[in-house]
mmCIF file with all atom_site columns, C-alpha atoms in Angstrom:
data_model
loop_
_atom_site.group_PDB
_atom_site.id
_atom_site.type_symbol
_atom_site.label_atom_id
_atom_site.label_alt_id
_atom_site.label_comp_id
_atom_site.label_asym_id
_atom_site.label_entity_id
_atom_site.label_seq_id
_atom_site.pdbx_PDB_ins_code
_atom_site.Cartn_x
_atom_site.Cartn_y
_atom_site.Cartn_z
_atom_site.occupancy
_atom_site.B_iso_or_equiv
_atom_site.pdbx_formal_charge
_atom_site.auth_seq_id
_atom_site.auth_comp_id
_atom_site.auth_asym_id
_atom_site.auth_atom_id
_atom_site.pdbx_PDB_model_num
ATOM 1   C CA . UNK A 1 1   ? 208.194 -103.230 98.432  1.00 0.00 ? 1   UNK A CA 1
ATOM 2   C CA . UNK A 1 2   ? 205.296 -102.446 96.679  1.00 0.00 ? 2   UNK A CA 1
ATOM 3   C CA . UNK A 1 3   ? 204.931 -98.848  94.751  1.00 0.00 ? 3   UNK A CA 1
ATOM 4   C CA . UNK A 1 4   ? 202.356 -96.677  95.707  1.00 0.00 ? 4   UNK A CA 1
ATOM 5   C CA . UNK A 1 5   ? 199.707 -96.279  93.299  1.00 0.00 ? 5   UNK A CA 1
ATOM 6   C CA . UNK A 1 6   ? 199.681 -92.873  91.974  1.00 0.00 ? 6   UNK A CA 1
ATOM 7   C CA . UNK A 1 7   ? 196.410 -91.466  89.999  1.00 0.00 ? 7   UNK A CA 1
ATOM 8   C CA . UNK A 1 8   ? 196.265 -87.465  88.914  1.00 0.00 ? 8   UNK A CA 1
ATOM 9   C CA . UNK A 1 9   ? 192.859 -86.704  88.169  1.00 0.00 ? 9   UNK A CA 1
ATOM 10  C CA . UNK A 1 10  ? 192.257 -84.135  85.486  1.00 0.00 ? 10  UNK A CA 1
ATOM 11  C CA . UNK A 1 11  ? 191.849 -81.340  88.260  1.00 0.00 ? 11  UNK A CA 1
ATOM 12  C CA . UNK A 1 12  ? 192.841 -81.575  91.833  1.00 0.00 ? 12  UNK A CA 1
ATOM 13  C CA . UNK A 1 13  ? 195.616 -83.072  93.829  1.00 0.00 ? 13  UNK A CA 1
ATOM 14  C CA . UNK A 1 14  ? 197.825 -86.268  92.937  1.00 0.00 ? 14  UNK A CA 1
ATOM 15  C CA . UNK A 1 15  ? 196.653 -88.448  95.082  1.00 0.00 ? 15  UNK A CA 1
ATOM 16  C CA . UNK A 1 16  ? 199.540 -91.427  96.087  1.00 0.00 ? 16  UNK A CA 1
ATOM 17  C CA . UNK A 1 17  ? 198.886 -94.628  98.966  1.00 0.00 ? 17  UNK A CA 1
ATOM 18  C CA . UNK A 1 18  ? 201.702 -95.829  100.822 1.00 0.00 ? 18  UNK A CA 1
ATOM 19  C CA . UNK A 1 19  ? 202.331 -99.041  102.947 1.00 0.00 ? 19  UNK A CA 1
ATOM 20  C CA . UNK A 1 20  ? 202.377 -98.271  106.910 1.00 0.00 ? 20  UNK A CA 1
ATOM 21  C CA . UNK A 1 21  ? 205.417 -100.670 107.006 1.00 0.00 ? 21  UNK A CA 1
ATOM 22  C CA . UNK A 1 22  ? 207.039 -98.580  104.110 1.00 0.00 ? 22  UNK A CA 1
ATOM 23  C CA . UNK A 1 23  ? 206.634 -95.536  106.036 1.00 0.00 ? 23  UNK A CA 1
ATOM 24  C CA . UNK A 1 24  ? 208.139 -96.872  109.065 1.00 0.00 ? 24  UNK A CA 1
ATOM 25  C CA . UNK A 1 25  ? 210.695 -98.182  107.550 1.00 0.00 ? 25  UNK A CA 1
ATOM 26  C CA . UNK A 1 26  ? 211.598 -95.071  106.182 1.00 0.00 ? 26  UNK A CA 1
ATOM 27  C CA . UNK A 1 27  ? 211.256 -93.742  109.569 1.00 0.00 ? 27  UNK A CA 1
ATOM 28  C CA . UNK A 1 28  ? 213.436 -96.123  111.383 1.00 0.00 ? 28  UNK A CA 1
ATOM 29  C CA . UNK A 1 29  ? 215.895 -95.689  109.358 1.00 0.00 ? 29  UNK A CA 1
ATOM 30  C CA . UNK A 1 30  ? 216.574 -92.259  108.190 1.00 0.00 ? 30  UNK A CA 1
ATOM 31  C CA . UNK A 1 31  ? 219.956 -92.382  106.962 1.00 0.00 ? 31  UNK A CA 1
ATOM 32  C CA . UNK A 1 32  ? 219.234 -94.551  104.046 1.00 0.00 ? 32  UNK A CA 1
ATOM 33  C CA . UNK A 1 33  ? 215.820 -92.670  103.544 1.00 0.00 ? 33  UNK A CA 1
ATOM 34  C CA . UNK A 1 34  ? 218.306 -89.070  103.654 1.00 0.00 ? 34  UNK A CA 1
ATOM 35  C CA . UNK A 1 35  ? 220.208 -90.882  101.327 1.00 0.00 ? 35  UNK A CA 1
ATOM 36  C CA . UNK A 1 36  ? 217.995 -90.587  98.359  1.00 0.00 ? 36  UNK A CA 1
ATOM 37  C CA . UNK A 1 37  ? 217.414 -87.119  98.102  1.00 0.00 ? 37  UNK A CA 1
ATOM 38  C CA . UNK A 1 38  ? 219.005 -83.627  98.406  1.00 0.00 ? 38  UNK A CA 1
ATOM 39  C CA . UNK A 1 39  ? 217.452 -80.807  100.196 1.00 0.00 ? 39  UNK A CA 1
ATOM 40  C CA . UNK A 1 40  ? 217.447 -77.091  101.798 1.00 0.00 ? 40  UNK A CA 1
ATOM 41  C CA . UNK A 1 41  ? 215.453 -75.021  103.687 1.00 0.00 ? 41  UNK A CA 1
ATOM 42  C CA . UNK A 1 42  ? 214.645 -71.311  102.302 1.00 0.00 ? 42  UNK A CA 1
ATOM 43  C CA . UNK A 1 43  ? 212.240 -69.253  103.297 1.00 0.00 ? 43  UNK A CA 1
ATOM 44  C CA . UNK A 1 44  ? 209.499 -70.334  100.788 1.00 0.00 ? 44  UNK A CA 1
ATOM 45  C CA . UNK A 1 45  ? 210.520 -74.622  102.969 1.00 0.00 ? 45  UNK A CA 1
ATOM 46  C CA . UNK A 1 46  ? 212.114 -77.447  102.031 1.00 0.00 ? 46  UNK A CA 1
ATOM 47  C CA . UNK A 1 47  ? 213.952 -76.850  98.456  1.00 0.00 ? 47  UNK A CA 1
ATOM 48  C CA . UNK A 1 48  ? 214.562 -80.431  96.632  1.00 0.00 ? 48  UNK A CA 1
ATOM 49  C CA . UNK A 1 49  ? 217.642 -80.314  94.472  1.00 0.00 ? 49  UNK A CA 1
ATOM 50  C CA . UNK A 1 50  ? 217.503 -83.879  94.046  1.00 0.00 ? 50  UNK A CA 1
ATOM 51  C CA . UNK A 1 51  ? 215.383 -87.001  94.304  1.00 0.00 ? 51  UNK A CA 1
ATOM 52  C CA . UNK A 1 52  ? 216.293 -90.045  93.672  1.00 0.00 ? 52  UNK A CA 1
ATOM 53  C CA . UNK A 1 53  ? 213.853 -92.157  91.159  1.00 0.00 ? 53  UNK A CA 1
ATOM 54  C CA . UNK A 1 54  ? 212.161 -94.990  92.840  1.00 0.00 ? 54  UNK A CA 1
ATOM 55  C CA . UNK A 1 55  ? 212.703 -93.340  95.966  1.00 0.00 ? 55  UNK A CA 1
ATOM 56  C CA . UNK A 1 56  ? 209.657 -92.967  98.406  1.00 0.00 ? 56  UNK A CA 1
ATOM 57  C CA . UNK A 1 57  ? 210.158 -88.851  98.195  1.00 0.00 ? 57  UNK A CA 1
ATOM 58  C CA . UNK A 1 58  ? 209.572 -89.642  94.228  1.00 0.00 ? 58  UNK A CA 1
ATOM 59  C CA . UNK A 1 59  ? 206.930 -92.485  94.441  1.00 0.00 ? 59  UNK A CA 1
ATOM 60  C CA . UNK A 1 60  ? 204.454 -89.792  96.518  1.00 0.00 ? 60  UNK A CA 1
ATOM 61  C CA . UNK A 1 61  ? 204.985 -87.230  93.918  1.00 0.00 ? 61  UNK A CA 1
ATOM 62  C CA . UNK A 1 62  ? 208.269 -85.241  94.883  1.00 0.00 ? 62  UNK A CA 1
ATOM 63  C CA . UNK A 1 63  ? 210.554 -84.061  92.147  1.00 0.00 ? 63  UNK A CA 1
ATOM 64  C CA . UNK A 1 64  ? 213.736 -82.195  91.920  1.00 0.00 ? 64  UNK A CA 1
ATOM 65  C CA . UNK A 1 65  ? 213.279 -78.041  92.480  1.00 0.00 ? 65  UNK A CA 1
ATOM 66  C CA . UNK A 1 66  ? 209.921 -78.642  94.366  1.00 0.00 ? 66  UNK A CA 1
ATOM 67  C CA . UNK A 1 67  ? 209.398 -76.373  97.157  1.00 0.00 ? 67  UNK A CA 1
ATOM 68  C CA . UNK A 1 68  ? 207.904 -78.168  99.831  1.00 0.00 ? 68  UNK A CA 1
ATOM 69  C CA . UNK A 1 69  ? 205.926 -75.368  101.548 1.00 0.00 ? 69  UNK A CA 1
ATOM 70  C CA . UNK A 1 70  ? 203.968 -77.538  104.103 1.00 0.00 ? 70  UNK A CA 1
ATOM 71  C CA . UNK A 1 71  ? 202.600 -80.373  105.394 1.00 0.00 ? 71  UNK A CA 1
ATOM 72  C CA . UNK A 1 72  ? 198.954 -80.531  106.593 1.00 0.00 ? 72  UNK A CA 1
ATOM 73  C CA . UNK A 1 73  ? 198.952 -76.974  106.675 1.00 0.00 ? 73  UNK A CA 1
ATOM 74  C CA . UNK A 1 74  ? 201.528 -76.680  109.000 1.00 0.00 ? 74  UNK A CA 1
ATOM 75  C CA . UNK A 1 75  ? 205.298 -74.595  107.389 1.00 0.00 ? 75  UNK A CA 1
ATOM 76  C CA . UNK A 1 76  ? 208.155 -76.815  106.634 1.00 0.00 ? 76  UNK A CA 1
ATOM 77  C CA . UNK A 1 77  ? 210.988 -73.866  106.635 1.00 0.00 ? 77  UNK A CA 1
ATOM 78  C CA . UNK A 1 78  ? 213.429 -75.412  109.359 1.00 0.00 ? 78  UNK A CA 1
ATOM 79  C CA . UNK A 1 79  ? 214.809 -78.831  111.722 1.00 0.00 ? 79  UNK A CA 1
ATOM 80  C CA . UNK A 1 80  ? 212.093 -78.205  113.838 1.00 0.00 ? 80  UNK A CA 1
ATOM 81  C CA . UNK A 1 81  ? 209.556 -78.149  111.738 1.00 0.00 ? 81  UNK A CA 1
ATOM 82  C CA . UNK A 1 82  ? 210.590 -81.084  109.885 1.00 0.00 ? 82  UNK A CA 1
ATOM 83  C CA . UNK A 1 83  ? 211.453 -82.725  113.633 1.00 0.00 ? 83  UNK A CA 1
ATOM 84  C CA . UNK A 1 84  ? 207.553 -81.805  114.509 1.00 0.00 ? 84  UNK A CA 1
ATOM 85  C CA . UNK A 1 85  ? 206.465 -84.136  110.933 1.00 0.00 ? 85  UNK A CA 1
ATOM 86  C CA . UNK A 1 86  ? 208.690 -86.682  112.033 1.00 0.00 ? 86  UNK A CA 1
ATOM 87  C CA . UNK A 1 87  ? 207.035 -87.119  115.278 1.00 0.00 ? 87  UNK A CA 1
ATOM 88  C CA . UNK A 1 88  ? 203.291 -87.149  113.708 1.00 0.00 ? 88  UNK A CA 1
ATOM 89  C CA . UNK A 1 89  ? 204.415 -89.505  110.762 1.00 0.00 ? 89  UNK A CA 1
ATOM 90  C CA . UNK A 1 90  ? 204.130 -92.572  112.928 1.00 0.00 ? 90  UNK A CA 1
ATOM 91  C CA . UNK A 1 91  ? 200.689 -92.453  113.412 1.00 0.00 ? 91  UNK A CA 1
ATOM 92  C CA . UNK A 1 92  ? 199.347 -90.683  110.471 1.00 0.00 ? 92  UNK A CA 1
ATOM 93  C CA . UNK A 1 93  ? 196.598 -92.032  108.237 1.00 0.00 ? 93  UNK A CA 1
ATOM 94  C CA . UNK A 1 94  ? 197.579 -89.517  105.653 1.00 0.00 ? 94  UNK A CA 1
ATOM 95  C CA . UNK A 1 95  ? 199.176 -86.340  104.896 1.00 0.00 ? 95  UNK A CA 1
ATOM 96  C CA . UNK A 1 96  ? 198.859 -83.663  102.839 1.00 0.00 ? 96  UNK A CA 1
ATOM 97  C CA . UNK A 1 97  ? 201.992 -81.560  101.424 1.00 0.00 ? 97  UNK A CA 1
ATOM 98  C CA . UNK A 1 98  ? 201.321 -78.325  100.104 1.00 0.00 ? 98  UNK A CA 1
ATOM 99  C CA . UNK A 1 99  ? 204.157 -77.580  96.857  1.00 0.00 ? 99  UNK A CA 1
ATOM 100 C CA . UNK A 1 100 ? 205.231 -74.998  94.682  1.00 0.00 ? 100 UNK A CA 1
ATOM 101 C CA . UNK A 1 101 ? 206.262 -77.095  91.253  1.00 0.00 ? 101 UNK A CA 1
ATOM 102 C CA . UNK A 1 102 ? 207.827 -74.296  88.468  1.00 0.00 ? 102 UNK A CA 1
ATOM 103 C CA . UNK A 1 103 ? 206.272 -71.027  90.541  1.00 0.00 ? 103 UNK A CA 1
ATOM 104 C CA . UNK A 1 104 ? 202.717 -72.980  90.133  1.00 0.00 ? 104 UNK A CA 1
ATOM 105 C CA . UNK A 1 105 ? 200.983 -74.352  93.405  1.00 0.00 ? 105 UNK A CA 1
ATOM 106 C CA . UNK A 1 106 ? 200.576 -77.995  93.342  1.00 0.00 ? 106 UNK A CA 1
ATOM 107 C CA . UNK A 1 107 ? 199.014 -80.793  96.381  1.00 0.00 ? 107 UNK A CA 1
ATOM 108 C CA . UNK A 1 108 ? 200.177 -83.505  96.597  1.00 0.00 ? 108 UNK A CA 1
ATOM 109 C CA . UNK A 1 109 ? 198.040 -86.491  99.367  1.00 0.00 ? 109 UNK A CA 1
ATOM 110 C CA . UNK A 1 110 ? 199.089 -89.640  100.646 1.00 0.00 ? 110 UNK A CA 1
ATOM 111 C CA . UNK A 1 111 ? 196.840 -92.172  102.137 1.00 0.00 ? 111 UNK A CA 1
ATOM 112 C CA . UNK A 1 112 ? 198.839 -94.578  104.045 1.00 0.00 ? 112 UNK A CA 1
ATOM 113 C CA . UNK A 1 113 ? 197.314 -97.968  104.328 1.00 0.00 ? 113 UNK A CA 1
#
């Protein structure tokens, strides 16, 4: 498994590049993927209580304490919202995550190659 390239510009969002095969593997074995994090939905988004180091979520920039508020402008506050995201990922070429980290907004961009 090749780690994505992550760059953090001086001003602006963090960008990660992930291989399509890695996304496909994560989607096809969601039980394994889900074992790499602990999270719960809140009225502000999906709050991560734990993110395993080296996991796909960690490598794209998500961390313990983050609240994932939206994906590509779509709120993420329920299982239905997560199911819609899950349905879009197989054909996505990239995605933008809006995260609240320590009370401050952070944008994470993911390019899928």
